[in-house]
Coordinates of C-alpha atoms in Angstrom, one line a residue:
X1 CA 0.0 0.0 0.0
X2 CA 2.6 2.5 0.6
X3 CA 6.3 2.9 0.7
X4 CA 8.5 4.9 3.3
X5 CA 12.0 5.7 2.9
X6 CA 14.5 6.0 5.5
X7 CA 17.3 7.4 6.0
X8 CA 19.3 5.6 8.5
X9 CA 21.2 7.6 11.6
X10 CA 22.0 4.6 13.5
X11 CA 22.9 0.7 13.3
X12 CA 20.5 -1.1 11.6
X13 CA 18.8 -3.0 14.6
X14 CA 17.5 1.1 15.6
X15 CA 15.2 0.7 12.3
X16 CA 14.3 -3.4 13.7
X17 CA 13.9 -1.8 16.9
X18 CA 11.7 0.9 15.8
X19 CA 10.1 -0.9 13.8
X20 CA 9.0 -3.2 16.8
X21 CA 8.0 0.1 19.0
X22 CA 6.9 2.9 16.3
X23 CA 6.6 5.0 19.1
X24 CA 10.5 5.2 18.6
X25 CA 10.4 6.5 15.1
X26 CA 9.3 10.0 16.6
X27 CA 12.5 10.3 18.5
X28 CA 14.6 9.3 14.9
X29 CA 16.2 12.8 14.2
X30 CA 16.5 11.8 10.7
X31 CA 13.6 12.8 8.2
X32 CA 10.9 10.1 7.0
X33 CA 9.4 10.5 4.0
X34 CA 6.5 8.5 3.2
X35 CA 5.0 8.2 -1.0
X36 CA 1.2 7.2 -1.1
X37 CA 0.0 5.5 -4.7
X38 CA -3.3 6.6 -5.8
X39 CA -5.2 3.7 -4.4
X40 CA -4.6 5.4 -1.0
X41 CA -5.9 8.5 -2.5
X42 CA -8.8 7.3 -4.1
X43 CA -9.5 5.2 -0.4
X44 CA -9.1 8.6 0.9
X45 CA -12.0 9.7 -0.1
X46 CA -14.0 7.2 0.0
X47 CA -13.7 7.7 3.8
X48 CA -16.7 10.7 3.7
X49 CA -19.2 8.8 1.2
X50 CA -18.3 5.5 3.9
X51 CA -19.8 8.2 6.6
X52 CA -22.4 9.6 4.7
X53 CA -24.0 6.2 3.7
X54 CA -23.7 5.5 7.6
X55 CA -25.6 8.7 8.2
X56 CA -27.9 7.7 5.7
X57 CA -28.7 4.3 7.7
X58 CA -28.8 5.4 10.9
X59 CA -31.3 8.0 9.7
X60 CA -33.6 6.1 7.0
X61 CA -36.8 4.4 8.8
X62 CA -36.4 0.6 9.1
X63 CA -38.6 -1.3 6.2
X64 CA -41.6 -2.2 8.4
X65 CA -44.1 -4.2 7.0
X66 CA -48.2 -3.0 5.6
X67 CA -49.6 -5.0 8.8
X68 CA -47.4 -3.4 11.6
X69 CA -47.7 -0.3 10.0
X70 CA -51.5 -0.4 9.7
X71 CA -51.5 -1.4 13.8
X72 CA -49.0 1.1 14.9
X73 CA -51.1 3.9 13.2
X74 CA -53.9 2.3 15.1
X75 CA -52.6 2.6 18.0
X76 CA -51.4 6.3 17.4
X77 CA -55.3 6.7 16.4
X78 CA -54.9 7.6 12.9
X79 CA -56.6 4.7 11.3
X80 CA -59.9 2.6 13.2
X81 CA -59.9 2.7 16.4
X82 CA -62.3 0.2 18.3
X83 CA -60.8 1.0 22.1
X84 CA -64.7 1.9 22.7
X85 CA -65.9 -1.8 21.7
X86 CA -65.2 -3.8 24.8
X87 CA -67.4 -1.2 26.6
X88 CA -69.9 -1.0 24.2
X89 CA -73.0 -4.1 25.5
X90 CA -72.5 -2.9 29.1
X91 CA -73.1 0.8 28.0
X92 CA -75.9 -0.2 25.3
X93 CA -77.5 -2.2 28.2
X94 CA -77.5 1.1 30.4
X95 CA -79.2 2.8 28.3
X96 CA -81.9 1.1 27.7
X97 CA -83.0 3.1 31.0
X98 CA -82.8 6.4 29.1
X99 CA -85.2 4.6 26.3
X100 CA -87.7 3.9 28.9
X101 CA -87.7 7.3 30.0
X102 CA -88.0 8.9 26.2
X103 CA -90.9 6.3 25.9
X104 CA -92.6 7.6 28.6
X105 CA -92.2 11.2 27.5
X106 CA -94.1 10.5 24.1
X107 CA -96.5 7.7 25.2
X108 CA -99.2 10.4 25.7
X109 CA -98.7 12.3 23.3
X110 CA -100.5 10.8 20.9
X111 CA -103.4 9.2 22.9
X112 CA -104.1 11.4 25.6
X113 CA -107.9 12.3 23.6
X114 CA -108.6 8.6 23.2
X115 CA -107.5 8.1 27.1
X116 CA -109.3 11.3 28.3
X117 CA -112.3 10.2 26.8
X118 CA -111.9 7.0 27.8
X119 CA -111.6 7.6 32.0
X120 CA -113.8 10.4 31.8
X121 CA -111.9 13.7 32.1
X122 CA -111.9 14.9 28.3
X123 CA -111.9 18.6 28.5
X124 CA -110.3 18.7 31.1
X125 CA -106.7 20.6 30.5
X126 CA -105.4 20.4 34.3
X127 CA -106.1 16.4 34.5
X128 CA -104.9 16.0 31.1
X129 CA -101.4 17.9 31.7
X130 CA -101.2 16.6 35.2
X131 CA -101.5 12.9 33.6
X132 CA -99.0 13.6 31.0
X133 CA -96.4 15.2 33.3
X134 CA -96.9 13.6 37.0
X135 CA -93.9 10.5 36.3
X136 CA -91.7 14.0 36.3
X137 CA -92.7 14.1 40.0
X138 CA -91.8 11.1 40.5
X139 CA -88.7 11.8 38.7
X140 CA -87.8 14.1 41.2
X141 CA -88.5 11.6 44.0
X142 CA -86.5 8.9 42.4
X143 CA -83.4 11.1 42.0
X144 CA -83.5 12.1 45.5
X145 CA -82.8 8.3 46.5
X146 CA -80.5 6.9 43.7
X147 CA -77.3 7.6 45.3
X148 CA -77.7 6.1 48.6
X149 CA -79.2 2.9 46.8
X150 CA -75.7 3.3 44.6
X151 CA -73.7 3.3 47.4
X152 CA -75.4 0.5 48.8
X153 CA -76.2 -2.1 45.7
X154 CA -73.9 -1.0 43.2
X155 CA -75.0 0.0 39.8
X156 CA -76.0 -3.5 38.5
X157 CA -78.0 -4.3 41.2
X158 CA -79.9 -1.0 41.3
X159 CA -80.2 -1.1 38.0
X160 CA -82.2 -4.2 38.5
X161 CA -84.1 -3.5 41.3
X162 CA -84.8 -0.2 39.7
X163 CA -86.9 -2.0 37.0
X164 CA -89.8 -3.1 39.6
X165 CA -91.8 0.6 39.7
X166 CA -91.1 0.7 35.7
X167 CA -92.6 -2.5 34.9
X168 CA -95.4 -2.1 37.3
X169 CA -96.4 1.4 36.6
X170 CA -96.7 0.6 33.0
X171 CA -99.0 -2.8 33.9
X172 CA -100.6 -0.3 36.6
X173 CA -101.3 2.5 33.1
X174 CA -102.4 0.1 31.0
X175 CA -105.0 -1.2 33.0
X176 CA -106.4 1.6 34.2
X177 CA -110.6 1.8 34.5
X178 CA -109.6 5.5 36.3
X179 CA -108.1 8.3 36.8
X180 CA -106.4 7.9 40.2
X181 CA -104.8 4.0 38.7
X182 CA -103.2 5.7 35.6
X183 CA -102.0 8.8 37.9
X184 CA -100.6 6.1 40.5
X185 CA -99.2 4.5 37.3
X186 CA -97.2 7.3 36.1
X187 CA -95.9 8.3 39.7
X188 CA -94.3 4.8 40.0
X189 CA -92.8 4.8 36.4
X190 CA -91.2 8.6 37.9
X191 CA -90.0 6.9 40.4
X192 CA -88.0 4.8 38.1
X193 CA -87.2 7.2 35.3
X194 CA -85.8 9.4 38.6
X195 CA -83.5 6.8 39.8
X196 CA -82.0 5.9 36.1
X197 CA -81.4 9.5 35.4
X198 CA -79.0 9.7 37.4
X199 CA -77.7 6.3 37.7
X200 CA -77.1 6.0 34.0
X201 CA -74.2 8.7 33.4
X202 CA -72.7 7.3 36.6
X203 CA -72.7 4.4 35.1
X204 CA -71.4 5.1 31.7
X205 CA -68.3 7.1 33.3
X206 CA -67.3 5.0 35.3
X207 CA -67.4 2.2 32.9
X208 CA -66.4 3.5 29.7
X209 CA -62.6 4.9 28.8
X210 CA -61.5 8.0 29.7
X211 CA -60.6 8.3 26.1
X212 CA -64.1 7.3 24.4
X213 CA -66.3 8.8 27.9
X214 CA -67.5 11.2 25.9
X215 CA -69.2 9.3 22.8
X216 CA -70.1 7.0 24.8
X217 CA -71.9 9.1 27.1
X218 CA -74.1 10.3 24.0
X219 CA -75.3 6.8 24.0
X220 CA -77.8 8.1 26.8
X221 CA -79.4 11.1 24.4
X222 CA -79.8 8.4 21.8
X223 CA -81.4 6.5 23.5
X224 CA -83.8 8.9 24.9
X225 CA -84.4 10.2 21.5
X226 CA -85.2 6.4 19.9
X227 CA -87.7 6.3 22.8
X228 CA -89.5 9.0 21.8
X229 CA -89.0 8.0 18.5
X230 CA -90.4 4.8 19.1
X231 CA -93.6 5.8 20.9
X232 CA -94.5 8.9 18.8
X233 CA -94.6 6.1 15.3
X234 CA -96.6 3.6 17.8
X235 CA -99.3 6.4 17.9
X236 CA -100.2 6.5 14.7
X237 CA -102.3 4.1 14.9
X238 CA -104.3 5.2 17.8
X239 CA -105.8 7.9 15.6
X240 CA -108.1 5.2 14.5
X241 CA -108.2 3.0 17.5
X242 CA -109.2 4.6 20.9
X243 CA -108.3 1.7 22.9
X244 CA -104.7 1.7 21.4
X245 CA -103.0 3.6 23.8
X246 CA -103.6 0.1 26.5
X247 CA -101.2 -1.7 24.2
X248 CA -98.8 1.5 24.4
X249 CA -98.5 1.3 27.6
X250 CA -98.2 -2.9 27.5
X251 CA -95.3 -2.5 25.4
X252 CA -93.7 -0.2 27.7
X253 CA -92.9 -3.0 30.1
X254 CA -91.0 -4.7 27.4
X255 CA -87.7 -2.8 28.3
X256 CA -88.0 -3.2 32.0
X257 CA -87.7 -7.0 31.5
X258 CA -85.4 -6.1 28.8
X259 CA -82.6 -4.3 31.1
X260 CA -83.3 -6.7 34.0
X261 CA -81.9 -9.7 32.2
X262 CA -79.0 -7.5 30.8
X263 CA -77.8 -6.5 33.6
X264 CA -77.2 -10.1 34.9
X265 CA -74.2 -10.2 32.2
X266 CA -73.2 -6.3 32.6
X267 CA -70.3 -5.5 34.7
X268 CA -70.8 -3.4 37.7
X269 CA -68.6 -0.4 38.3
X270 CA -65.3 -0.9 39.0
X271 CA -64.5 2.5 41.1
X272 CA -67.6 0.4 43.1
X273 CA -65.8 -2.5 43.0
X274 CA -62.8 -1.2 44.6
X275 CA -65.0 1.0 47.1
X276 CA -66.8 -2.5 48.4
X277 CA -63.3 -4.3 48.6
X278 CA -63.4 -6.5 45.4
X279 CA -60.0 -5.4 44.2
X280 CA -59.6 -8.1 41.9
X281 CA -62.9 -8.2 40.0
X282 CA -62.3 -3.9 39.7
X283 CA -58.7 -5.5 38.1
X284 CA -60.6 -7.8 36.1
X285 CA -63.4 -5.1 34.9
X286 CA -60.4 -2.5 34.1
X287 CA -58.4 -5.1 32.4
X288 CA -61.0 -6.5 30.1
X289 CA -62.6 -3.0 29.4
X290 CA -59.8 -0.4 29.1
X291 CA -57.0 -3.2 28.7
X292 CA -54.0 -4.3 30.8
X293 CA -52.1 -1.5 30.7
X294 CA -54.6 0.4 32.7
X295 CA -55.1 -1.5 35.8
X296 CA -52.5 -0.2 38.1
X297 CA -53.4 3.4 36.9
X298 CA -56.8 2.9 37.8
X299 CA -56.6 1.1 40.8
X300 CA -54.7 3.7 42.2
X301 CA -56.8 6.5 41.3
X302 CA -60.2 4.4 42.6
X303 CA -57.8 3.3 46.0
X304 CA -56.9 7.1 46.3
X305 CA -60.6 8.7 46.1
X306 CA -61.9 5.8 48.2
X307 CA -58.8 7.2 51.4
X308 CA -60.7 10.8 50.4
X309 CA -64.6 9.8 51.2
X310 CA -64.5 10.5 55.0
X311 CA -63.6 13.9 54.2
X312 CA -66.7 14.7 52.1
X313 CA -68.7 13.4 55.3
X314 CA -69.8 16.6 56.8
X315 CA -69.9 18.6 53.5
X316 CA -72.7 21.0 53.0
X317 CA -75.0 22.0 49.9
X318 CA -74.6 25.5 50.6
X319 CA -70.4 24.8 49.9
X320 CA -71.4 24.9 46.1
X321 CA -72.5 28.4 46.2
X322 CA -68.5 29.1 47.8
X323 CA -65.3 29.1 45.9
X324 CA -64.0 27.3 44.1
X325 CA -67.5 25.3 43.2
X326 CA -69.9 28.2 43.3
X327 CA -69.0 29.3 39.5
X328 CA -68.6 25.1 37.9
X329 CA -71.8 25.0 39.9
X330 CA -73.6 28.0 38.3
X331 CA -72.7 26.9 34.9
X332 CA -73.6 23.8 34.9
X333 CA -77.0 25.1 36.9
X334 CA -77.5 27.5 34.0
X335 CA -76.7 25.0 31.4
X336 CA -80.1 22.6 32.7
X337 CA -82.4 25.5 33.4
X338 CA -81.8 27.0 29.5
X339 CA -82.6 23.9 28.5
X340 CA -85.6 23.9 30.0
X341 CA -86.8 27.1 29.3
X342 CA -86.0 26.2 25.6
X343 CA -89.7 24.6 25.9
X344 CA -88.6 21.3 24.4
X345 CA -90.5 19.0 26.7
X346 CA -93.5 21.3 25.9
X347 CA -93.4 20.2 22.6
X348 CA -92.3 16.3 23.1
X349 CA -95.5 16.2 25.7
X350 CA -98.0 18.5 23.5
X351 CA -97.0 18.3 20.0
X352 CA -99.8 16.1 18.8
X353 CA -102.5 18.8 20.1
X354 CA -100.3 21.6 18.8
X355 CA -100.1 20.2 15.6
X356 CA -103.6 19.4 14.9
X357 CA -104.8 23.1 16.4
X358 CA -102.5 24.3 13.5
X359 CA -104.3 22.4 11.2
X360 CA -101.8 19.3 10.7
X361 CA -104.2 16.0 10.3
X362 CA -101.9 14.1 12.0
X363 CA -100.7 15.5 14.7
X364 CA -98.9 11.9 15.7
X365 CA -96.5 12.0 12.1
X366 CA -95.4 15.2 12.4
X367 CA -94.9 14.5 16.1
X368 CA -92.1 11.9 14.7
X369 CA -90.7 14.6 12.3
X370 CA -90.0 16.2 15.7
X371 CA -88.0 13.3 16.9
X372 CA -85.9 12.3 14.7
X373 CA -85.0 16.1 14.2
X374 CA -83.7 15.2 17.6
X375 CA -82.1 11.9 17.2
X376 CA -79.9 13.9 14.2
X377 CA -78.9 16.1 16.6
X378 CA -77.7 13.6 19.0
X379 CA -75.9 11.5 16.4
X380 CA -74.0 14.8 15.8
X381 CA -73.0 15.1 19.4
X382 CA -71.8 11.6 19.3
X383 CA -69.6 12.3 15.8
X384 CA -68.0 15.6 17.2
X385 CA -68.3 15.6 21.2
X386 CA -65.0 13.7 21.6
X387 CA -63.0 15.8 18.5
X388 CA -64.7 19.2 18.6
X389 CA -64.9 19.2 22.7
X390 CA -68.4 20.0 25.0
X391 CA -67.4 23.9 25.2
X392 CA -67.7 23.9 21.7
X393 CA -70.8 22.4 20.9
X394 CA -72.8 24.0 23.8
X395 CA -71.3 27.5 22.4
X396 CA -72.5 26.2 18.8
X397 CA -76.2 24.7 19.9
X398 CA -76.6 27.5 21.9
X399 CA -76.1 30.3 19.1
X400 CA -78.4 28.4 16.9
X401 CA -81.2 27.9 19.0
X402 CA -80.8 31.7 19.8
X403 CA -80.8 32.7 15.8
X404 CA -83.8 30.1 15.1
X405 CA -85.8 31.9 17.8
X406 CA -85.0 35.2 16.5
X407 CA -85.9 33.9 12.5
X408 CA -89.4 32.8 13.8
X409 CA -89.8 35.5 16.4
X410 CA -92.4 38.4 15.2
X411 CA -94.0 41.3 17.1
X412 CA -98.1 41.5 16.9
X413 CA -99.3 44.0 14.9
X414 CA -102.3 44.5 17.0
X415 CA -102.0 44.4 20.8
X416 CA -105.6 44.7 21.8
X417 CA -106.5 41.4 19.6
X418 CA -103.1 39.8 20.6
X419 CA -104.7 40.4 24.7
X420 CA -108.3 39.2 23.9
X421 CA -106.9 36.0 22.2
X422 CA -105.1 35.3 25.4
X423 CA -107.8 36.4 27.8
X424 CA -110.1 33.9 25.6

């Protein structure tokens, strides 16, 4: 490879001797000259592209085949993502609850004439109302005394035991020869509707991943809204048949033994689980639910709120109107009681007689126009909720209910008639 020439200052064995220890050559006083061929060169500069191809290698993404790729953007969320499907029967189960409750909200409806007439109070708008509307009252009553029976039972069992008033109240309705049995009727099926209103997003939180909570948790609008769906189209026919509305209120009882048998193969709660001391079944819930490598995270966090409970023992209501709660608390106060004044139930309860004092022959159809306006809505909450975020779309629903209002709102042109039509 390459030549050097010498030139000697000492004996000879100082050049074996160097050569042996090159460190010696250094201390040689005479001059080394060394002649490199052009191989050397030419290796020379190979040296950089050598480097550069190692760059290149270290740098390049290792060849990774379609299938791993397809999984790893998966897992990153870029492709189809079915982390919510192990959740999914437990949280479909659940809301069957909210069903029942958007059932009963449109079961009258429809029939309330035929069922007027039929028990003797037809004319009568403060029976009729108070017939449509009285399972709110027992709404109120039944979400009064869900949590303790939470505490107590744990979801699956109160969901079950929850079913009792439902089922009877609807037997109770449908065979009603007065008005006091279908009053007594609807007050038990409040009682029911009460307890699942607020048992169901307990439910669904605590059951469903943190990531998928929100979709999920549309589940219970949807199912509400296919109630009412589902009861408004059952109507139709009672337009022709007076004694229709019994059946409506027979098929009510359906889901109630629907949801009881469910709920024997639904999971309870695992933050309940781990409150009551069944540490391995929450670990088993977690595991087959959320996956493996959620368990100790979870555990921890249920474990952790459980050591906080005894400090929430002598909390008081009035502590929500204090900081920090008072302004989470307003908003979300003011969030339910806009609703409400949006007069939606009005129309879910009434829109049957609305319609047909318009002039709509059948009040019942365009009643389930109404609802499956509702349903879209919901099945847009469940596509954007979890992308868009809940500020968002309440900010969003909010403006557009305001600019609707505004489209359709229009001043009378003559007071004096406007007054008499009211006084009349």
């Amino acid at each position: 490879m390459w030549v050097a020439t010498v030139n000697p200052v000492g004996p000879f064995p100082a050049i074996i001797n160097a050569r042996r220890n090159p460190k010696l050559l250094l201390s040689l006083s005479a001059p080394i000259s060394c002649r490199f061929d052009d191989r050397f060169r030419v290796g020379k500069l190979k040296v950089p592209a050598a480097k550069k191809q190692l760059r290149d290698l270290e740098t390049r993404e290792p060849d990774i085949p379609e299938s791993e790729k397809l999984s790893a953007s998966e897992k990153n969320g870029e492709g189809s993502d079915f982390g919510w499907l192990p959740a999914f029967p437990h949280v479909l189960i659940a809301s069957m609850s909210n069903f029942l409750f958007g059932y009963h909200i449109g079961v009258m409806n429809g029939p309330i004439v035929s069922i007027a007439r039929e028990l003797g109070f037809e004319g009568n708008s403060i029976l009729e109302g108070l017939v449509v509307s009285i399972f709110i009252a027992g709404a109120f009553v039944g979400s009064i005394s869900s949590g303790s029976l939470v505490d107590k039972l744990g979801c699956r069992r109160t969901f079950q035991i929850d079913t009792i008033p439902l089922i009877l109240g609807a037997i109770l309705s449908a065979q009603a020869h007065s008005v006091d049995e279908i009053l007594w009727g609807r007050f038990l099926v409040g009682l029911g509707i009460g307890v699942n209103t607020v048992l169901v997003p307990i439910y669904i939180s605590e059951v469903a991943p943190t990531k998928y909570r929100g979709s999920l948790g549309t589940l219970c609008q949807i199912g509400t809204c296919l109630g009412i769906i589902s009861s408004l189209f059952l109507a139709i026919p009672s337009d022709n048949d007076p004694h229709w509305w019994r059946m409506m209120l027979y098929i009510a009882s359906v889901p109630g033994f629907i949801l009881t048998l469910g709920m024997q193969f639904a999971v309870d709660s695992p933050r309940w689980l781990c409150k009551a001391g069944k540490l391995d079944d929450a670990k088993s819930v977690v595991c087959d639910l959320w996956g493996a490598s959620e368990v100790e995270k979870a555990v921890k966090e249920f474990q952790s709120v459980s050591k906080n409970d005894g400090c929430d023992l002598n909390s008081r209501w009035f502590e929500l109107l204090e900081e920090p709660h008072s302004r989470v608390a307003f908003i979300g106060g003011a969030l339910f009681v806009l609703q409400q004044f949006a007069g939606i139930n009005g129309v879910l309860y009434f829109s049957s007689l609305t319609f047909q004092d318009v002039g709509v022959t059948n009040g019942a159809l365009a009643s389930l126009v109404v609802g499956l306006t509702n349903l879209a809505g919901a099945l847009t909450a469940l596509y954007l909720i979890d992308k868009q975020g809940r500020r968002k779309l309440l900010i969003g629903s909010y403006l557009g209910m305001v600019h609707i209002y505004l489209r359709n709102w229009s001043w009378p042109s003559d007071w004096s008639h406007y007054t008499g039509a009211k006084q009349h």
